[in-house]
């Protein structure tokens, strides 16, 4: 009996050597060419000069220059640069003179007086009427694209916050030796040219403040009452404060101007070389009350009189006598101003 040896399976040849699969390998003439950046001019889809599509934008759906769907209002633009747009007036202004707001995690509106809180900011001009318009007409909800809880006393909170910031800045200037209080000390700084800003009490005497300035051309603000100014300098009251030039003086002036805009619609108590205007609604003229009282008294007396000259009987009698029409209030016949002749009835 003959035994056959089992056949060993032959290994399969490589794919490139199989029948019907012929490959051609071309040697690379320059192996380092792959490490060099490609020439933009050789790319068929390279952007040409003036192409609005930025090759490194990274966002294929980002609006390009001239795109009609790009936001023109600037609300969605990143907060870069010194200018911001007001939600109500739509005017651009320096962000230092405006007030920033953000929406908290609980959808509550948070004033950001220092402009440092995280989140997308909403800006308003530092004016009382602008803040009230934004609060009552839903400007914050439209800008935030959702429900925003706006406190009803928003304007009062802004005023209180700015007053605290001004008091803190005055404390810093005092501790740094850049501010003095008192009529004599502050006046000496003003006369010697060491003062870049004068802070006066809002409730101080206008005549005294005018006498302190003596017509000098120097920026003047009056944001706080005398008691608050005195507390900063360790006294009961302080009406005049002189501040040396520097960053603290510039910050004080900005904060005082923002507070003045929220207190008075005409800009509040700020100025140069003069007594600042009194904040609040404009005062009525001195004789306005007397004129109103006299006018009301005359109306009451006229209603009580029943003497024939003021009612229709006096006028009818005068017309019947040929004297022409008469004045219902005085009973005197009306005359032509040009000729002096009494007008004829009818």
Coordinates of C-alpha atoms in Angstrom, one line a residue, residues 93-342:
X93 CA -20.5 107.0 22.2
X94 CA -17.5 106.3 24.3
X95 CA -18.1 103.3 26.5
X96 CA -16.6 105.2 29.5
X97 CA -19.6 107.6 29.4
X98 CA -22.2 104.9 29.1
X99 CA -23.7 102.2 31.4
X100 CA -23.3 98.5 30.8
X101 CA -25.8 95.8 31.7
X102 CA -25.6 92.0 31.7
X103 CA -28.2 89.3 32.3
X104 CA -27.5 87.0 35.3
X105 CA -28.0 83.2 35.4
X106 CA -31.5 83.8 36.9
X107 CA -32.4 86.1 33.9
X108 CA -32.2 89.2 36.2
X109 CA -30.8 92.4 34.9
X110 CA -27.5 93.3 36.5
X111 CA -25.9 96.8 36.2
X112 CA -22.2 96.5 35.4
X113 CA -20.9 100.0 36.4
X114 CA -17.3 98.8 36.1
X115 CA -17.9 97.1 32.7
X116 CA -16.0 94.0 33.8
X117 CA -18.6 91.3 34.4
X118 CA -18.6 88.4 32.0
X119 CA -21.3 87.9 29.4
X120 CA -22.7 89.8 26.5
X121 CA -23.2 93.5 27.4
X122 CA -26.1 95.8 26.7
X123 CA -25.2 99.5 26.8
X124 CA -27.3 102.6 27.5
X125 CA -26.5 106.3 27.5
X126 CA -26.2 107.7 31.0
X127 CA -29.5 109.6 30.9
X128 CA -32.5 109.3 33.1
X129 CA -35.0 109.3 30.3
X130 CA -33.1 106.7 28.3
X131 CA -33.0 104.3 31.3
X132 CA -36.7 104.7 31.9
X133 CA -37.5 104.2 28.3
X134 CA -35.4 101.0 28.2
X135 CA -37.1 99.7 31.4
X136 CA -40.7 100.4 30.3
X137 CA -40.5 99.4 26.6
X138 CA -38.7 96.1 26.8
X139 CA -35.4 97.1 25.3
X140 CA -33.4 94.7 27.5
X141 CA -35.6 91.7 26.5
X142 CA -35.3 92.5 22.8
X143 CA -31.5 92.8 23.1
X144 CA -31.2 89.6 25.2
X145 CA -33.6 87.7 23.0
X146 CA -35.5 86.4 26.0
X147 CA -37.3 87.3 29.2
X148 CA -35.3 89.6 31.5
X149 CA -36.4 90.6 35.0
X150 CA -35.9 94.4 35.2
X151 CA -36.2 95.9 38.7
X152 CA -38.7 98.8 38.9
X153 CA -36.3 100.9 40.9
X154 CA -33.5 100.5 38.3
X155 CA -32.8 104.3 38.1
X156 CA -32.5 104.6 41.9
X157 CA -30.1 101.6 42.0
X158 CA -27.9 103.2 39.3
X159 CA -27.7 106.5 41.2
X160 CA -26.8 104.7 44.5
X161 CA -24.2 102.6 42.8
X162 CA -22.5 105.6 41.1
X163 CA -22.6 107.6 44.4
X164 CA -20.7 104.7 46.1
X165 CA -18.2 104.6 43.3
X166 CA -17.5 108.4 43.6
X167 CA -17.1 108.2 47.4
X168 CA -14.7 105.3 47.0
X169 CA -12.7 107.2 44.4
X170 CA -12.5 110.2 46.6
X171 CA -11.3 108.0 49.5
X172 CA -8.5 106.7 47.2
X173 CA -7.4 110.1 46.2
X174 CA -7.3 111.3 49.8
X175 CA -5.2 108.3 50.9
X176 CA -2.9 108.9 47.9
X177 CA -2.4 112.5 48.9
X178 CA -4.0 113.7 45.7
X179 CA -7.0 115.5 47.2
X180 CA -7.6 118.1 49.9
X181 CA -10.9 119.5 51.4
X182 CA -11.8 122.8 52.8
X183 CA -12.1 126.4 51.6
X184 CA -8.5 127.4 52.4
X185 CA -6.6 124.2 51.4
X186 CA -8.6 123.5 48.3
X187 CA -8.5 127.2 47.4
X188 CA -4.7 127.2 47.7
X189 CA -4.4 124.3 45.3
X190 CA -6.7 126.0 42.8
X191 CA -4.8 129.3 42.9
X192 CA -1.4 127.6 42.6
X193 CA -2.5 125.4 39.6
X194 CA -2.2 122.1 41.4
X195 CA -5.8 121.2 41.0
X196 CA -7.1 119.5 37.9
X197 CA -10.7 119.0 39.2
X198 CA -12.9 120.7 41.8
X199 CA -15.5 118.6 43.5
X200 CA -18.2 120.7 45.3
X201 CA -21.1 119.8 47.4
X202 CA -24.4 119.5 45.6
X203 CA -26.3 121.2 48.5
X204 CA -23.7 124.0 49.1
X205 CA -24.4 127.7 48.7
X206 CA -24.2 128.8 45.1
X207 CA -22.7 132.2 46.1
X208 CA -20.0 130.5 48.1
X209 CA -19.1 128.1 45.3
X210 CA -19.0 131.0 42.9
X211 CA -16.7 132.9 45.2
X212 CA -14.4 129.9 45.6
X213 CA -13.9 129.5 41.8
X214 CA -13.4 133.2 41.2
X215 CA -13.9 132.7 37.5
X216 CA -11.1 130.2 37.0
X217 CA -11.3 127.8 34.1
X218 CA -11.2 124.5 35.8
X219 CA -13.5 121.4 35.5
X220 CA -16.1 121.4 38.3
X221 CA -18.5 118.7 39.4
X222 CA -21.0 118.5 42.3
X223 CA -22.1 114.9 42.6
X224 CA -22.5 114.4 46.4
X225 CA -24.0 116.3 49.3
X226 CA -21.7 118.1 51.9
X227 CA -22.3 115.4 54.5
X228 CA -21.0 112.6 52.3
X229 CA -18.0 114.6 51.2
X230 CA -17.2 115.4 54.8
X231 CA -17.4 111.7 55.8
X232 CA -14.8 110.9 53.2
X233 CA -12.3 113.4 54.7
X234 CA -13.2 112.7 58.3
X235 CA -15.3 115.8 59.1
X236 CA -19.0 116.7 59.4
X237 CA -19.2 118.7 56.1
X238 CA -17.1 119.5 53.2
X239 CA -18.1 121.8 50.4
X240 CA -14.9 122.2 48.4
X241 CA -12.5 119.5 47.3
X242 CA -9.5 120.0 45.1
X243 CA -8.1 116.9 43.2
X244 CA -4.6 116.7 41.7
X245 CA -4.2 115.7 38.0
X246 CA -4.0 112.0 37.3
X247 CA -6.0 108.8 36.5
X248 CA -8.1 109.2 39.7
X249 CA -9.2 112.7 38.8
X250 CA -10.2 111.5 35.3
X251 CA -12.2 108.6 36.7
X252 CA -13.9 110.9 39.2
X253 CA -15.0 113.3 36.5
X254 CA -16.4 110.4 34.3
X255 CA -18.3 109.0 37.2
X256 CA -19.7 112.4 38.2
X257 CA -20.8 113.1 34.7
X258 CA -22.6 109.7 34.5
X259 CA -24.4 110.4 37.8
X260 CA -25.3 113.9 36.7
X261 CA -26.9 112.5 33.6
X262 CA -29.1 110.2 35.7
X263 CA -30.1 112.9 38.1
X264 CA -30.9 115.8 35.8
X265 CA -32.1 115.6 32.2
X266 CA -30.0 118.6 31.2
X267 CA -26.7 117.0 32.2
X268 CA -26.6 117.7 35.9
X269 CA -24.0 119.6 37.9
X270 CA -20.9 119.7 35.7
X271 CA -19.0 122.5 34.0
X272 CA -15.8 124.4 33.7
X273 CA -14.9 127.4 35.7
X274 CA -18.4 128.2 36.8
X275 CA -21.0 127.1 39.4
X276 CA -22.6 123.9 38.3
X277 CA -26.3 123.8 37.6
X278 CA -28.5 122.5 40.3
X279 CA -29.7 119.0 39.6
X280 CA -33.4 118.3 39.3
X281 CA -36.3 119.8 37.4
X282 CA -35.9 123.4 36.4
X283 CA -37.1 125.9 38.9
X284 CA -40.1 128.1 38.2
X285 CA -39.6 131.8 37.8
X286 CA -40.0 133.9 41.0
X287 CA -43.2 135.6 39.8
X288 CA -44.8 132.5 38.3
X289 CA -46.6 131.6 41.5
X290 CA -48.0 135.2 42.0
X291 CA -49.1 135.3 38.4
X292 CA -51.0 132.0 38.7
X293 CA -52.6 133.1 41.9
X294 CA -53.8 136.4 40.5
X295 CA -55.1 134.7 37.4
X296 CA -57.1 132.2 39.4
X297 CA -58.4 135.0 41.7
X298 CA -59.6 137.0 38.7
X299 CA -61.4 134.0 37.4
X300 CA -63.2 133.5 40.7
X301 CA -64.2 137.1 40.9
X302 CA -65.5 137.1 37.4
X303 CA -67.6 134.1 38.0
X304 CA -69.2 135.7 41.1
X305 CA -70.0 139.0 39.3
X306 CA -73.6 139.3 38.0
X307 CA -73.7 143.0 37.3
X308 CA -75.1 143.2 33.8
X309 CA -71.8 144.3 32.3
X310 CA -70.3 140.8 32.3
X311 CA -73.4 138.9 31.2
X312 CA -75.2 139.0 27.9
X313 CA -77.7 141.7 29.0
X314 CA -75.1 144.5 29.0
X315 CA -73.8 143.6 25.5
X316 CA -77.4 143.5 24.1
X317 CA -78.3 146.9 25.6
X318 CA -75.2 148.5 24.1
X319 CA -75.9 147.1 20.7
X320 CA -79.5 148.3 20.9
X321 CA -78.4 151.8 21.6
X322 CA -76.3 151.9 18.5
X323 CA -73.0 151.8 20.3
X324 CA -71.8 148.6 18.5
X325 CA -70.7 145.4 20.0
X326 CA -69.3 145.5 23.5
X327 CA -66.7 143.5 25.3
X328 CA -68.4 140.8 27.5
X329 CA -65.7 141.2 30.1
X330 CA -65.5 145.0 30.5
X331 CA -68.8 146.2 29.0
X332 CA -67.0 148.8 26.9
X333 CA -68.0 149.3 23.3
X334 CA -65.5 147.9 20.8
X335 CA -63.9 150.5 18.5
X336 CA -61.8 150.2 15.4
X337 CA -58.1 150.6 16.3
X338 CA -57.4 152.4 13.0
X339 CA -60.3 154.9 12.9
X340 CA -61.4 155.1 16.6
X341 CA -65.0 154.7 15.5
X342 CA -67.2 152.2 17.3

